[in-house]
Short mmCIF file of N, CA, C and O in Angstrom, two decimals:
data_model
loop_
_atom_site.label_atom_id
_atom_site.label_comp_id
_atom_site.label_asym_id
_atom_site.label_seq_id
_atom_site.Cartn_x
_atom_site.Cartn_y
_atom_site.Cartn_z
N MET A 1035 -3.40 -21.21 24.79
CA MET A 1035 -4.12 -20.40 23.82
C MET A 1035 -3.40 -20.49 22.47
O MET A 1035 -2.18 -20.43 22.40
N ARG A 1036 -4.18 -20.65 21.42
CA ARG A 1036 -3.60 -20.78 20.09
C ARG A 1036 -3.52 -19.42 19.42
O ARG A 1036 -4.41 -18.60 19.53
N ASP A 1037 -2.42 -19.24 18.71
CA ASP A 1037 -2.26 -18.02 17.94
C ASP A 1037 -2.57 -18.34 16.48
O ASP A 1037 -1.92 -19.17 15.86
N PHE A 1038 -3.56 -17.67 15.95
CA PHE A 1038 -3.89 -17.88 14.54
C PHE A 1038 -4.42 -16.57 13.97
O PHE A 1038 -4.85 -15.68 14.70
N LYS A 1039 -4.36 -16.48 12.66
CA LYS A 1039 -4.87 -15.31 11.96
C LYS A 1039 -5.93 -15.75 10.97
O LYS A 1039 -5.77 -16.77 10.29
N THR A 1040 -6.98 -14.99 10.89
CA THR A 1040 -8.00 -15.25 9.90
C THR A 1040 -7.63 -14.48 8.64
O THR A 1040 -7.48 -13.26 8.68
N LEU A 1041 -7.44 -15.20 7.56
CA LEU A 1041 -7.07 -14.56 6.30
C LEU A 1041 -8.32 -14.40 5.44
O LEU A 1041 -8.99 -15.38 5.13
N ILE A 1042 -8.60 -13.17 5.06
CA ILE A 1042 -9.73 -12.89 4.21
C ILE A 1042 -9.20 -12.29 2.92
O ILE A 1042 -8.53 -11.27 2.94
N LYS A 1043 -9.48 -12.96 1.82
CA LYS A 1043 -9.00 -12.49 0.52
C LYS A 1043 -10.18 -12.30 -0.42
O LYS A 1043 -11.12 -13.09 -0.38
N PRO A 1044 -10.11 -11.29 -1.28
CA PRO A 1044 -11.17 -11.14 -2.27
C PRO A 1044 -11.06 -12.24 -3.33
O PRO A 1044 -9.99 -12.77 -3.58
N SER A 1045 -12.18 -12.53 -3.96
CA SER A 1045 -12.18 -13.56 -4.99
C SER A 1045 -11.44 -13.06 -6.23
O SER A 1045 -11.26 -11.86 -6.43
N LYS A 1046 -11.03 -14.00 -7.07
CA LYS A 1046 -10.33 -13.63 -8.30
C LYS A 1046 -11.21 -12.79 -9.20
O LYS A 1046 -10.74 -11.87 -9.85
N ASP A 1047 -12.50 -13.09 -9.24
CA ASP A 1047 -13.43 -12.31 -10.05
C ASP A 1047 -13.52 -10.88 -9.55
O ASP A 1047 -13.56 -9.93 -10.34
N SER A 1048 -13.54 -10.71 -8.24
CA SER A 1048 -13.62 -9.38 -7.65
C SER A 1048 -12.36 -8.57 -7.97
O SER A 1048 -12.45 -7.38 -8.29
N ILE A 1049 -11.22 -9.20 -7.89
CA ILE A 1049 -9.95 -8.53 -8.20
C ILE A 1049 -9.93 -8.12 -9.67
O ILE A 1049 -9.54 -7.00 -10.01
N GLN A 1050 -10.41 -9.00 -10.55
CA GLN A 1050 -10.42 -8.71 -11.98
C GLN A 1050 -11.35 -7.55 -12.30
O GLN A 1050 -11.02 -6.69 -13.11
N ARG A 1051 -12.51 -7.51 -11.66
CA ARG A 1051 -13.45 -6.39 -11.87
C ARG A 1051 -12.81 -5.07 -11.45
O ARG A 1051 -12.96 -4.05 -12.12
N HIS A 1052 -12.10 -5.09 -10.34
CA HIS A 1052 -11.42 -3.89 -9.83
C HIS A 1052 -10.35 -3.43 -10.83
O HIS A 1052 -10.27 -2.25 -11.17
N LYS A 1053 -9.56 -4.37 -11.34
CA LYS A 1053 -8.53 -4.04 -12.34
C LYS A 1053 -9.15 -3.48 -13.60
O LYS A 1053 -8.64 -2.51 -14.18
N ASP A 1054 -10.25 -4.07 -14.05
CA ASP A 1054 -10.93 -3.61 -15.26
C ASP A 1054 -11.46 -2.19 -15.09
O ASP A 1054 -11.39 -1.37 -16.01
N GLN A 1055 -11.97 -1.89 -13.90
CA GLN A 1055 -12.48 -0.55 -13.63
C GLN A 1055 -11.34 0.47 -13.68
O GLN A 1055 -11.49 1.54 -14.28
N ILE A 1056 -10.21 0.15 -13.09
CA ILE A 1056 -9.05 1.05 -13.11
C ILE A 1056 -8.55 1.22 -14.54
O ILE A 1056 -8.25 2.33 -14.99
N LYS A 1057 -8.49 0.12 -15.28
CA LYS A 1057 -8.02 0.17 -16.67
C LYS A 1057 -8.91 1.07 -17.52
O LYS A 1057 -8.40 1.85 -18.34
N THR A 1058 -10.21 0.99 -17.33
CA THR A 1058 -11.14 1.83 -18.08
C THR A 1058 -10.91 3.31 -17.79
O THR A 1058 -10.85 4.12 -18.71
N VAL A 1059 -10.74 3.65 -16.53
CA VAL A 1059 -10.52 5.05 -16.16
C VAL A 1059 -9.20 5.56 -16.75
O VAL A 1059 -9.14 6.66 -17.30
N VAL A 1060 -8.16 4.75 -16.69
CA VAL A 1060 -6.86 5.17 -17.22
C VAL A 1060 -6.91 5.31 -18.73
O VAL A 1060 -6.43 6.31 -19.29
N ASN A 1061 -7.52 4.36 -19.42
CA ASN A 1061 -7.60 4.42 -20.88
C ASN A 1061 -8.42 5.60 -21.36
O ASN A 1061 -8.13 6.18 -22.42
N ASN A 1062 -9.46 5.96 -20.63
CA ASN A 1062 -10.30 7.09 -21.02
C ASN A 1062 -9.70 8.43 -20.58
O ASN A 1062 -10.21 9.46 -20.97
N GLY A 1063 -8.65 8.39 -19.79
CA GLY A 1063 -8.11 9.62 -19.23
C GLY A 1063 -6.78 10.06 -19.79
O GLY A 1063 -6.10 10.88 -19.19
N PHE A 1064 -6.39 9.55 -20.96
CA PHE A 1064 -5.09 9.92 -21.51
C PHE A 1064 -4.99 11.40 -21.83
O PHE A 1064 -3.93 11.99 -21.74
N ALA A 1065 -6.08 12.03 -22.21
CA ALA A 1065 -6.05 13.45 -22.57
C ALA A 1065 -6.17 14.35 -21.34
O ALA A 1065 -5.95 15.55 -21.45
N LYS A 1066 -6.51 13.78 -20.20
CA LYS A 1066 -6.68 14.57 -18.99
C LYS A 1066 -5.33 14.89 -18.36
O LYS A 1066 -4.38 14.12 -18.50
N PRO A 1067 -5.26 15.98 -17.62
CA PRO A 1067 -4.03 16.25 -16.86
C PRO A 1067 -3.83 15.17 -15.79
O PRO A 1067 -4.77 14.53 -15.34
N GLN A 1068 -2.59 15.01 -15.41
CA GLN A 1068 -2.23 13.95 -14.46
C GLN A 1068 -2.99 14.09 -13.14
O GLN A 1068 -3.48 13.10 -12.60
N LEU A 1069 -3.11 15.30 -12.64
CA LEU A 1069 -3.78 15.51 -11.35
C LEU A 1069 -5.26 15.12 -11.43
O LEU A 1069 -5.80 14.52 -10.50
N ALA A 1070 -5.90 15.41 -12.55
CA ALA A 1070 -7.31 15.05 -12.72
C ALA A 1070 -7.47 13.52 -12.74
O ALA A 1070 -8.42 12.99 -12.15
N LEU A 1071 -6.56 12.86 -13.40
CA LEU A 1071 -6.61 11.39 -13.45
C LEU A 1071 -6.39 10.79 -12.06
O LEU A 1071 -7.10 9.86 -11.65
N ILE A 1072 -5.45 11.32 -11.33
CA ILE A 1072 -5.18 10.84 -9.97
C ILE A 1072 -6.41 11.05 -9.09
O ILE A 1072 -6.79 10.16 -8.33
N ASN A 1073 -7.03 12.22 -9.19
CA ASN A 1073 -8.22 12.51 -8.38
C ASN A 1073 -9.37 11.58 -8.74
O ASN A 1073 -10.19 11.25 -7.88
N GLN A 1074 -9.45 11.15 -9.97
CA GLN A 1074 -10.50 10.22 -10.39
C GLN A 1074 -10.19 8.79 -9.93
O GLN A 1074 -11.09 8.03 -9.62
N LEU A 1075 -8.91 8.43 -9.88
CA LEU A 1075 -8.53 7.07 -9.50
C LEU A 1075 -8.53 6.84 -7.98
O LEU A 1075 -8.75 5.71 -7.54
N ASN A 1076 -8.24 7.86 -7.20
CA ASN A 1076 -8.12 7.69 -5.76
C ASN A 1076 -9.30 7.00 -5.11
O ASN A 1076 -9.11 6.05 -4.34
N PRO A 1077 -10.55 7.42 -5.36
CA PRO A 1077 -11.66 6.72 -4.70
C PRO A 1077 -11.79 5.26 -5.12
O PRO A 1077 -12.21 4.42 -4.33
N ILE A 1078 -11.40 4.96 -6.36
CA ILE A 1078 -11.49 3.58 -6.84
C ILE A 1078 -10.46 2.71 -6.13
O ILE A 1078 -10.74 1.61 -5.68
N VAL A 1079 -9.24 3.22 -6.03
CA VAL A 1079 -8.16 2.45 -5.40
C VAL A 1079 -8.41 2.27 -3.91
O VAL A 1079 -8.19 1.19 -3.36
N ARG A 1080 -8.91 3.30 -3.26
CA ARG A 1080 -9.15 3.22 -1.82
C ARG A 1080 -10.35 2.35 -1.48
O ARG A 1080 -10.44 1.80 -0.39
N GLY A 1081 -11.27 2.24 -2.44
CA GLY A 1081 -12.45 1.39 -2.21
C GLY A 1081 -13.49 2.17 -1.50
O GLY A 1081 -14.33 1.86 -0.80
#
């Protein structure tokens, strides 16, 4: 029996879109309290 792993990676475009979405939330949230910003980012980071 062969031991192998299937590697599934998101595309570079998908990763960039995710980064851009996080960047937008962070840039728009500078005036917000830290806890509010964290609560807004959590669903994005978790997917």
